[in-house]
PDB file of C-alpha atoms in Angstrom:
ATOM      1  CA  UNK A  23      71.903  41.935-158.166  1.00  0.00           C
ATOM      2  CA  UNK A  24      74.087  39.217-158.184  1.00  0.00           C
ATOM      3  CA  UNK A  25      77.749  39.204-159.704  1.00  0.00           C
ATOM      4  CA  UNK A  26      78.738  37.757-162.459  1.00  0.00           C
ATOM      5  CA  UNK A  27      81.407  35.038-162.399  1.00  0.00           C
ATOM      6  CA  UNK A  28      84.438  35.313-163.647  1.00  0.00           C
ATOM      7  CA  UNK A  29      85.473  33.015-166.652  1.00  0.00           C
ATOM      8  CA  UNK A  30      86.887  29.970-165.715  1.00  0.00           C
ATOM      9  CA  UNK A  31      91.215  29.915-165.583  1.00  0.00           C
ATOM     10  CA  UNK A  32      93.167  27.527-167.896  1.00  0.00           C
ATOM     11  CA  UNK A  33      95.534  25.236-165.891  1.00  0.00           C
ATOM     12  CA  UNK A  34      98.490  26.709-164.926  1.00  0.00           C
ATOM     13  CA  UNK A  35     101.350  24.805-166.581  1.00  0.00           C
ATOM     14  CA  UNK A  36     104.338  25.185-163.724  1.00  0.00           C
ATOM     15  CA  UNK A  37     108.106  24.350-164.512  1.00  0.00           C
ATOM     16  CA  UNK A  38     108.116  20.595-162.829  1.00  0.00           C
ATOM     17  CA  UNK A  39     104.747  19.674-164.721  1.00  0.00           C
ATOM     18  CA  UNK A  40     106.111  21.039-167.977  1.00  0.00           C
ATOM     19  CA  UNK A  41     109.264  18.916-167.275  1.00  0.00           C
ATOM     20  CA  UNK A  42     107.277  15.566-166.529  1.00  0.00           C
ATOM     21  CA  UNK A  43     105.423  16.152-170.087  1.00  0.00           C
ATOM     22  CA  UNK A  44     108.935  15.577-171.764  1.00  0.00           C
ATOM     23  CA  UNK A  45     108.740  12.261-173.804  1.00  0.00           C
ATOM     24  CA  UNK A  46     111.629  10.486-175.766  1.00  0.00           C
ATOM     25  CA  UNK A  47     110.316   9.932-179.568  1.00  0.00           C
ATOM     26  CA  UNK A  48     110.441   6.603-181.394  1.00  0.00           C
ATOM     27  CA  UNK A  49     113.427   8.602-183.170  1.00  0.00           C
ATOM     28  CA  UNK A  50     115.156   9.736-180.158  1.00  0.00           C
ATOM     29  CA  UNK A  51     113.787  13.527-179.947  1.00  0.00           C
ATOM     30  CA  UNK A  52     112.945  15.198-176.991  1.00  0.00           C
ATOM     31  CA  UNK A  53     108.886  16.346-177.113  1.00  0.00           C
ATOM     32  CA  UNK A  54     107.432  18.397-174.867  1.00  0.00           C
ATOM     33  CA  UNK A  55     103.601  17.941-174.847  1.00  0.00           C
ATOM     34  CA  UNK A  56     101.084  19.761-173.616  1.00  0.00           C
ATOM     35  CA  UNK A  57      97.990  18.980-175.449  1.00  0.00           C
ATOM     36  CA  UNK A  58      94.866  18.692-173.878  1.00  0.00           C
ATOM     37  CA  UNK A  59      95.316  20.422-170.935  1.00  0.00           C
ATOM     38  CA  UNK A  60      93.286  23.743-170.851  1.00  0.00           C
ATOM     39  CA  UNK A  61      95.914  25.874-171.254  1.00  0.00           C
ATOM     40  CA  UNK A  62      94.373  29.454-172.279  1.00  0.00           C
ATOM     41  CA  UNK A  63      97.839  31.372-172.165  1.00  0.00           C
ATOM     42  CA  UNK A  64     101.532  30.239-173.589  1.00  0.00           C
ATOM     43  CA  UNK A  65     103.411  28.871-170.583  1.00  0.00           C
ATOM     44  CA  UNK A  66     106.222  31.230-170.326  1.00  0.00           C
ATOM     45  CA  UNK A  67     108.442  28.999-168.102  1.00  0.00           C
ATOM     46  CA  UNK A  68     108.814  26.348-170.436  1.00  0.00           C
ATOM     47  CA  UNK A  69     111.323  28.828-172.334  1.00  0.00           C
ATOM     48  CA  UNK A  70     113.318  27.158-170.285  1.00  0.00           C
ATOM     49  CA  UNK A  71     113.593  24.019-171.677  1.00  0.00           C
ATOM     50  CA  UNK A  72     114.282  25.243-175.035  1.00  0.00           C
ATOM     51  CA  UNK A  73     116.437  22.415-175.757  1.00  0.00           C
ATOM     52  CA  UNK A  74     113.680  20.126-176.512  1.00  0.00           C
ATOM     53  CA  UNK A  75     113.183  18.805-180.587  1.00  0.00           C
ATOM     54  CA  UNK A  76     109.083  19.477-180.611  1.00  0.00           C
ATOM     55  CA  UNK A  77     106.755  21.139-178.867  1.00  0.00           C
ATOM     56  CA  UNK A  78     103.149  20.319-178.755  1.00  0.00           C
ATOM     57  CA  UNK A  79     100.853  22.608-177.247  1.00  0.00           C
ATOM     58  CA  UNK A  80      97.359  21.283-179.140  1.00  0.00           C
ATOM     59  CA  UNK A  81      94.206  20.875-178.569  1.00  0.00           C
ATOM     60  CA  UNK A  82      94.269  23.576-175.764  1.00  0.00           C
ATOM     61  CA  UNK A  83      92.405  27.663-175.145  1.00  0.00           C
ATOM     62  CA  UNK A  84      95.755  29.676-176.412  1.00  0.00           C
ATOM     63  CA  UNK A  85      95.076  32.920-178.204  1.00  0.00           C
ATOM     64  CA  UNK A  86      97.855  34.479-178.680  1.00  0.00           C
ATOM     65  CA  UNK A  87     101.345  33.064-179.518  1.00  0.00           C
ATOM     66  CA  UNK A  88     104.373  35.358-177.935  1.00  0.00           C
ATOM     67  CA  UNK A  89     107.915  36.334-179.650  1.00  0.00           C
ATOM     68  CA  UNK A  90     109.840  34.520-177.369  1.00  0.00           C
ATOM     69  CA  UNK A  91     108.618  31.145-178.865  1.00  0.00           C
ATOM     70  CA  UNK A  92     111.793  31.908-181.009  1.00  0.00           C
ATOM     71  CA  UNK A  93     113.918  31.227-177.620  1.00  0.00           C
ATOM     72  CA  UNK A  94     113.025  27.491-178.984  1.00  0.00           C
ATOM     73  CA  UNK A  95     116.108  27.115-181.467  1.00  0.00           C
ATOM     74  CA  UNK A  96     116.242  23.795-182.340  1.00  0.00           C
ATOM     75  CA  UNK A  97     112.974  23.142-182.685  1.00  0.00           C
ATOM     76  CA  UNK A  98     112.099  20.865-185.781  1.00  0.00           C
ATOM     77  CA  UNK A  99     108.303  20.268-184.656  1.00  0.00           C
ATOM     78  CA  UNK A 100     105.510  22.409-183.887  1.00  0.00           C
ATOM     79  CA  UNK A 101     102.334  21.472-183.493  1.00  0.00           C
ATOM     80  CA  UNK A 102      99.710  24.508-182.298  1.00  0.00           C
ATOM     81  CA  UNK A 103      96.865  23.339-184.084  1.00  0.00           C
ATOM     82  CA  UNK A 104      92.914  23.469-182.192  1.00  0.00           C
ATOM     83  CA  UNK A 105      93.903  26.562-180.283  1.00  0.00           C
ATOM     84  CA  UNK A 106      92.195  30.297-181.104  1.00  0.00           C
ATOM     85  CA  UNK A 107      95.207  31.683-182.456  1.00  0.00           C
ATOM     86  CA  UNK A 108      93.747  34.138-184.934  1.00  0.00           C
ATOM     87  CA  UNK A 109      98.204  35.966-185.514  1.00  0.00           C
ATOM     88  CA  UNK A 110     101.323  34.636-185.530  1.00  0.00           C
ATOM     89  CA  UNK A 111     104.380  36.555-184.520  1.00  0.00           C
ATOM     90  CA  UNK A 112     107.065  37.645-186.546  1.00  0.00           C
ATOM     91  CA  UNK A 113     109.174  35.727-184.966  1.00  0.00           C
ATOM     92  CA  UNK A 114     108.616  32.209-186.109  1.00  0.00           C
ATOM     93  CA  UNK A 115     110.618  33.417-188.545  1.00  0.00           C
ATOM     94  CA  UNK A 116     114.036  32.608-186.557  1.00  0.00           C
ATOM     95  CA  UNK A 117     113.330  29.113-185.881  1.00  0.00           C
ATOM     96  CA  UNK A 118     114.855  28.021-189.097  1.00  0.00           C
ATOM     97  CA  UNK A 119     115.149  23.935-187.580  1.00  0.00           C
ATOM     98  CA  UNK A 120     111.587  24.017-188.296  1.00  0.00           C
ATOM     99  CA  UNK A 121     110.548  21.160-190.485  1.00  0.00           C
ATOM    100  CA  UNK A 122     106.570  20.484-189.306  1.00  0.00           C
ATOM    101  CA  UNK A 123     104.378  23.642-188.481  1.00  0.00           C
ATOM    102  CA  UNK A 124     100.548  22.610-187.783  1.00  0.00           C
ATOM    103  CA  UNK A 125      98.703  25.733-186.679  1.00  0.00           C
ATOM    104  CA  UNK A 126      95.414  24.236-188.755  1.00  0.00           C
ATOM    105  CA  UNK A 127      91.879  24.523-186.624  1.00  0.00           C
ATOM    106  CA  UNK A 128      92.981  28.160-185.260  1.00  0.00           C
ATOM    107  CA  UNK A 129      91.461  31.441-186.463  1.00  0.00           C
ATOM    108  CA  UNK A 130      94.234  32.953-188.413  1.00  0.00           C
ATOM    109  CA  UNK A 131      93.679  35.061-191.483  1.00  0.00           C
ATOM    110  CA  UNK A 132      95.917  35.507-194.190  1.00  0.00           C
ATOM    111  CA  UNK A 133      96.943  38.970-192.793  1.00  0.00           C
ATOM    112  CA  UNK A 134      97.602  37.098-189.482  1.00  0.00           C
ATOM    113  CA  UNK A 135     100.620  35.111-191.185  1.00  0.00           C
ATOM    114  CA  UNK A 136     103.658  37.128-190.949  1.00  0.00           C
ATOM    115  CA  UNK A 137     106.184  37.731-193.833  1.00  0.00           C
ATOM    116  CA  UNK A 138     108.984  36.346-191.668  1.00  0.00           C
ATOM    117  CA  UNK A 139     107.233  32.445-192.396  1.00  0.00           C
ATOM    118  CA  UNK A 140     109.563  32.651-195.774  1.00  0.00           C
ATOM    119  CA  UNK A 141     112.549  32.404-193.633  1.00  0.00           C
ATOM    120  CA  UNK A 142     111.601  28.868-192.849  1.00  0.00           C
ATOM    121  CA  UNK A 143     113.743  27.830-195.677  1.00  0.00           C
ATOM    122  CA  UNK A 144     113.752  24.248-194.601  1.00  0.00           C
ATOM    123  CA  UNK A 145     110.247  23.408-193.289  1.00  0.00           C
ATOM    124  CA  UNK A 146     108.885  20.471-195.220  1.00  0.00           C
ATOM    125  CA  UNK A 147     105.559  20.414-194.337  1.00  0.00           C
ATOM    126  CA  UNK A 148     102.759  23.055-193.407  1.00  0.00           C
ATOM    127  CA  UNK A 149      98.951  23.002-192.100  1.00  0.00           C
ATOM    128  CA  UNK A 150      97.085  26.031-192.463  1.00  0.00           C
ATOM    129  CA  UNK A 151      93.270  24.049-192.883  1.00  0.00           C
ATOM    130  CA  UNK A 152      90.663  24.893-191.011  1.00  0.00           C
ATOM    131  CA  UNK A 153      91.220  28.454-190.887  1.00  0.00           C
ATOM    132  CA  UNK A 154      90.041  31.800-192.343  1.00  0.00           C
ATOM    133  CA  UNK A 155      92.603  31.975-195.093  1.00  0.00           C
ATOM    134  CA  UNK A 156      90.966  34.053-197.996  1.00  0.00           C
ATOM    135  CA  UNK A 157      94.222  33.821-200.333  1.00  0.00           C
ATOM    136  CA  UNK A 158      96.899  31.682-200.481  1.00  0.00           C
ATOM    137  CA  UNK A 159     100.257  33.396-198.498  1.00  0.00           C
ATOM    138  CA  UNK A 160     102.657  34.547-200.992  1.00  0.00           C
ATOM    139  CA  UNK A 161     105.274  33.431-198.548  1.00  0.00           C
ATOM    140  CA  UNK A 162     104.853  29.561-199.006  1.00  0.00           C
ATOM    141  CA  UNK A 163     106.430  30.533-202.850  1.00  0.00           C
ATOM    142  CA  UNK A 164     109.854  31.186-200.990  1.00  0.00           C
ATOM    143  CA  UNK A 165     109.826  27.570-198.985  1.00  0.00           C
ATOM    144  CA  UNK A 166     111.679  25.043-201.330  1.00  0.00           C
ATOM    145  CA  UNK A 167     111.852  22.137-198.989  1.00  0.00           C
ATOM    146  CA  UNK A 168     108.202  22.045-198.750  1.00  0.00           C
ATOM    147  CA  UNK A 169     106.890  18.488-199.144  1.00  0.00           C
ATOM    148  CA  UNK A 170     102.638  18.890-198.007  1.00  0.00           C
ATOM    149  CA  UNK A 171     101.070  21.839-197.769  1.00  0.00           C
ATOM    150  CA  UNK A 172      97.381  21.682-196.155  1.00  0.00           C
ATOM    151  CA  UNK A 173      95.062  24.576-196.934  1.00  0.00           C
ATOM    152  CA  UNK A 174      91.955  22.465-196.506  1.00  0.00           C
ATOM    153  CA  UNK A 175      88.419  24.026-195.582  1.00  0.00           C
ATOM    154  CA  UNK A 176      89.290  27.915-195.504  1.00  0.00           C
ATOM    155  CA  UNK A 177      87.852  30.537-197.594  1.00  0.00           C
ATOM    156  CA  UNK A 178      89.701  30.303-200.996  1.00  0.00           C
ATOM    157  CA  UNK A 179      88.542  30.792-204.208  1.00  0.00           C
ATOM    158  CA  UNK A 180      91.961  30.527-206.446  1.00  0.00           C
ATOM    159  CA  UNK A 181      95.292  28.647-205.778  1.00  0.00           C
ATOM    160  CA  UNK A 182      98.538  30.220-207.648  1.00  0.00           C
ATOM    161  CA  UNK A 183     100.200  29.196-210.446  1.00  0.00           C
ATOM    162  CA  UNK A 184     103.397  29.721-207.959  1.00  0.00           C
ATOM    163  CA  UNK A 185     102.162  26.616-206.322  1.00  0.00           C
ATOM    164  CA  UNK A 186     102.792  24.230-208.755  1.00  0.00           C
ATOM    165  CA  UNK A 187     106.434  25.470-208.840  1.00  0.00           C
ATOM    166  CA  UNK A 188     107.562  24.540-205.715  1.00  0.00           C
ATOM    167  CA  UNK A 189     110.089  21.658-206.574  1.00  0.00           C
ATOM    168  CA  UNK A 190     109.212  18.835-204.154  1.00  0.00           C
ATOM    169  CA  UNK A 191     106.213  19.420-203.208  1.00  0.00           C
ATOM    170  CA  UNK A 192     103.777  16.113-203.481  1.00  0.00           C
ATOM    171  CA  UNK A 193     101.143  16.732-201.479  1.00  0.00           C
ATOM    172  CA  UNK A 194      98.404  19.608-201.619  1.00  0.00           C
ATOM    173  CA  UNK A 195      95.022  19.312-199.901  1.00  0.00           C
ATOM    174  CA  UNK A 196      92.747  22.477-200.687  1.00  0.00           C
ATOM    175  CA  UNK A 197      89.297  20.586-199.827  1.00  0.00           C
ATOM    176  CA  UNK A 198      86.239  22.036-199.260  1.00  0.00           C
ATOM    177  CA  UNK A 199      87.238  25.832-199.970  1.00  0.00           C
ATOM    178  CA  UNK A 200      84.626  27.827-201.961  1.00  0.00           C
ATOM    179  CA  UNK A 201      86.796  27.841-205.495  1.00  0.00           C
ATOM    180  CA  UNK A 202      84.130  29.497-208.179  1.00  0.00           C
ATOM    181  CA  UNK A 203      81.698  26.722-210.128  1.00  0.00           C
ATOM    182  CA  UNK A 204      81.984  27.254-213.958  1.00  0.00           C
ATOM    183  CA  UNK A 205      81.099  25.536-216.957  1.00  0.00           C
ATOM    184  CA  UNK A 206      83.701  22.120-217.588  1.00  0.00           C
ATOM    185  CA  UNK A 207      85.608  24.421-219.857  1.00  0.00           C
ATOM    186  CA  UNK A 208      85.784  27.313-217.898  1.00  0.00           C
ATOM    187  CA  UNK A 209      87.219  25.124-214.675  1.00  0.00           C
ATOM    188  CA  UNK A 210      89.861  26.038-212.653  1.00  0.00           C
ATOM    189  CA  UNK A 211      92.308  23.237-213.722  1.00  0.00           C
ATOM    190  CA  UNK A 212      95.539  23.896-212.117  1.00  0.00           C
ATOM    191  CA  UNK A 213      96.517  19.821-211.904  1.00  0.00           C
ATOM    192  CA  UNK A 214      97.663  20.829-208.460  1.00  0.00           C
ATOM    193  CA  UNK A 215      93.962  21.649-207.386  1.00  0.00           C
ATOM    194  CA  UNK A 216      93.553  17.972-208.710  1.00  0.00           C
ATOM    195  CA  UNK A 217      96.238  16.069-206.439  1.00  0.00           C
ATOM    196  CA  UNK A 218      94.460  15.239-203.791  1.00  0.00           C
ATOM    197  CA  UNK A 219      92.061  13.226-206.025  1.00  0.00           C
ATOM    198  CA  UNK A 220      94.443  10.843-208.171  1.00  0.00           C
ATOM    199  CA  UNK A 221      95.860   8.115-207.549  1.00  0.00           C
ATOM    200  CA  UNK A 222      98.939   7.259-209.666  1.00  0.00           C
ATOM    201  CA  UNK A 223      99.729   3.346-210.728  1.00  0.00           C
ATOM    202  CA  UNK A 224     101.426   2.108-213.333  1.00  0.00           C
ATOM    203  CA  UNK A 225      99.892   0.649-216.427  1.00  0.00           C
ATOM    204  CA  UNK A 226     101.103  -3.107-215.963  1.00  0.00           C
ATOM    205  CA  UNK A 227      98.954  -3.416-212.314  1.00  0.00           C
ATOM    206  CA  UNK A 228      95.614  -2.554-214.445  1.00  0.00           C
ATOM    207  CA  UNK A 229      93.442  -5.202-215.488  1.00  0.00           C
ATOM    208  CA  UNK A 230      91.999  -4.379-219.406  1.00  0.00           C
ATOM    209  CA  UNK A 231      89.112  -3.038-218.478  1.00  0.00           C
ATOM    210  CA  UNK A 232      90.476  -0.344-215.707  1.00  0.00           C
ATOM    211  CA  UNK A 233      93.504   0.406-218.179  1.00  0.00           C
ATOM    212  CA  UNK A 234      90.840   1.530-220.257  1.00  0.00           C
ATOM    213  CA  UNK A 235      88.553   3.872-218.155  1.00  0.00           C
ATOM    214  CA  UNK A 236      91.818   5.342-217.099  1.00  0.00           C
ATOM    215  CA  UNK A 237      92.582   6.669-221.246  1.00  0.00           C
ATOM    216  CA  UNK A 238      89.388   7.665-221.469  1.00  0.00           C
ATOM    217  CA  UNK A 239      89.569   9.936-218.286  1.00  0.00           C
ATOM    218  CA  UNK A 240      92.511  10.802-219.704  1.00  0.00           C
ATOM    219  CA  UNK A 241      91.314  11.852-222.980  1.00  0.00           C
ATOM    220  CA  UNK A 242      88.621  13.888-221.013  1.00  0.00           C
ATOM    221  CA  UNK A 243      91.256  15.486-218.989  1.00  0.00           C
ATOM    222  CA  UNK A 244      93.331  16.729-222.625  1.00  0.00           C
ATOM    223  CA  UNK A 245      90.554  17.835-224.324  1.00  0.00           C
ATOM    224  CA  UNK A 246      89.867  20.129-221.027  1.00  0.00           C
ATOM    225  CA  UNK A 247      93.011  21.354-221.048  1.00  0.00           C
ATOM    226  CA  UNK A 248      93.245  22.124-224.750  1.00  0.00           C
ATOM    227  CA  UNK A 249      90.135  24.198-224.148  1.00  0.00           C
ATOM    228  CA  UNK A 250      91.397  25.621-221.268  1.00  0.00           C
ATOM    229  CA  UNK A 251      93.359  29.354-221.874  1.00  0.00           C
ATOM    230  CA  UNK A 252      97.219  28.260-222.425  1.00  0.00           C
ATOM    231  CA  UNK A 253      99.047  29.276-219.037  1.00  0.00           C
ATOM    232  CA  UNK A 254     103.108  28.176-217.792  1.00  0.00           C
ATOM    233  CA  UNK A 255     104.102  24.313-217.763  1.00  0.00           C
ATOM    234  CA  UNK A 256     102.935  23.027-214.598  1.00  0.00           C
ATOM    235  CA  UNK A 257     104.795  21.139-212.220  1.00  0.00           C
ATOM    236  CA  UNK A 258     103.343  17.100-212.561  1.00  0.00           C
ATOM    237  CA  UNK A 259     104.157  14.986-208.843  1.00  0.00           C
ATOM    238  CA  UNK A 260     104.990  11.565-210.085  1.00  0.00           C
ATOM    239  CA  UNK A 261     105.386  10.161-206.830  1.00  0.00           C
ATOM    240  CA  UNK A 262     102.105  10.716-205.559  1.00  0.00           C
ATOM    241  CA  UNK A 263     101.098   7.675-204.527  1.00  0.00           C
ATOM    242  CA  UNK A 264      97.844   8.273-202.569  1.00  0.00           C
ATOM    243  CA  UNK A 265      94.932  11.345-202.138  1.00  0.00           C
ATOM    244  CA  UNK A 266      95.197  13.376-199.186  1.00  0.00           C
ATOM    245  CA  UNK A 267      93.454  13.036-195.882  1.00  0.00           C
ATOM    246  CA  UNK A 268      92.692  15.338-192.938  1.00  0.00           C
ATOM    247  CA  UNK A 269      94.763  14.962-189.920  1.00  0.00           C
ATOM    248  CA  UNK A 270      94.623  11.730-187.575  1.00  0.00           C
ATOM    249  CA  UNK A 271      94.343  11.672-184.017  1.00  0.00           C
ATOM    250  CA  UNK A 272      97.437  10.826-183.474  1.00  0.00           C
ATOM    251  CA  UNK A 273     100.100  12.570-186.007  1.00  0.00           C
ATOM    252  CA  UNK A 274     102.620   9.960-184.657  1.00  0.00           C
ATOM    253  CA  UNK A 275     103.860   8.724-188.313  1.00  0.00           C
ATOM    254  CA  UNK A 276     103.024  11.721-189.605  1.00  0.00           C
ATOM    255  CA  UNK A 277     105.517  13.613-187.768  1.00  0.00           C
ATOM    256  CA  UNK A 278     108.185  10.997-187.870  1.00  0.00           C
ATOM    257  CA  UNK A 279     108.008  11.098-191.600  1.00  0.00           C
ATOM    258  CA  UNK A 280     108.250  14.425-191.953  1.00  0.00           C
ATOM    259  CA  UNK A 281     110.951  15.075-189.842  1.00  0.00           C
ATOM    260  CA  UNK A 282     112.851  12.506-190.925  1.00  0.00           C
ATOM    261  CA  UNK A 283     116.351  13.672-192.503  1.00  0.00           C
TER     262      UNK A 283
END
């Protein structure tokens, strides 16, 4: 009876090759990336050049995530996402530079996000889509700073009123999660549910006609509400200038945006 073959090896990611990924951003950072190179286990020599800004390891065959990722302290930019990460470790709680954590496309649960994420008091922006979220982790209520939150296509059925209190967040993308269907009255209508759908102008750069499809929506929209069971003020994002979209190719302005001071 023939043997059967062993499953293929990820590339081996050695010290020099990890050192001739190392890019300079448009904004002067230092990146290491290593996306989309088969990598099925985290490199442990490149905790050796833990002096770089961001580290991108997407798009690769990594499962598991070890502690010493914290050795990375002045990391602002971390980009894990398309991997089978299904835990993070407690850890990521350390790297308090953090101000971009994409771990989206992975196989994490909400029990596989660790307490220790509410540490990252300064992190503006956070993708958990594509995942197998079934609640909304109480942690993201501690993170202040947080700008975008992305909790697109994972298995939620309610968002928290916490949400909405977050002070500066304007972005919130919960698409294509299984929230319950009700009756127009009986709708969930947090207006954060709703962000991803408006798009906020003002009056003067309506023609007549649009001006007034845009009161009557709005009339629609109060007399849901005032059927709706009376709940906390919620937070309204006038800034908002566009809807939400899932993650480009290439995150380039993304992450320069986000990390910008």
């Amino acid at each position: 009876m023939a043997k059967r073959g062993k499953a293929p090896k990820g590339r081996k990611i050695t010290l020099n090759v990890a050192k001739n990924c190392i890019k300079i951003t448009f904004d002067g950072r230092k990146r290491l990336d290593l996306s989309k190179m088969g990598i099925t286990t985290f490199p442990k020599c490149i905790l050796r050049l833990n002096d770089v800004d961001e580290l991108d390891l997407s798009r690769n065959l990594i499962r598991k995530i070890p502690d010493s990722i914290s050795k990375f302290q002045n990391l602002r930019w971390l980009d894990l996402h398309s991997n089978y990460i299904d835990k993070l470790p407690e850890s990521i709680g350390q790297m308090t530079t953090l101000l971009y954590l994409n771990v989206s496309n992975n196989r994490l649960t909400t029990n596989g996000l660790p307490v220790e994420l509410n540490q990252l008091k300064n992190i503006r922006t956070v993708n958990l889509g594509l995942n197998h979220l079934d609640s909304v982790p109480p942690t993201l209520d501690a993170l202040k700073e947080l700008h975008e939150v992305a909790l697109h296509d994972n298995l939620l059925s309610s968002i928290p009123n916490s949400i909405s209190k977050l002070p500066k967040l304007k972005k919130l993308n919960v698409k294509r999660n299984p929230f319950p269907k009700a009756e127009e009255s009986d709708m969930f209508i947090d207006s954060i549910r709703r962000l991803d759908k408006l798009y906020l102008v003002e009056e003067k750069d309506l023609c007549w006609s649009c001006l007034r499809k845009c009161q009557q929506a709005r009339e629609k929209l109060n007399k849901i509400k005032s059927m709706a069971t009376a709940g906390p003020r919620r937070a309204v994002f006038s800034t908002l200038a566009s809807p939400n979209s899932m993650a480009k190719e290439s995150q380039e302005e993304w992450r320069i945006r986000s990390t910008s001071p």
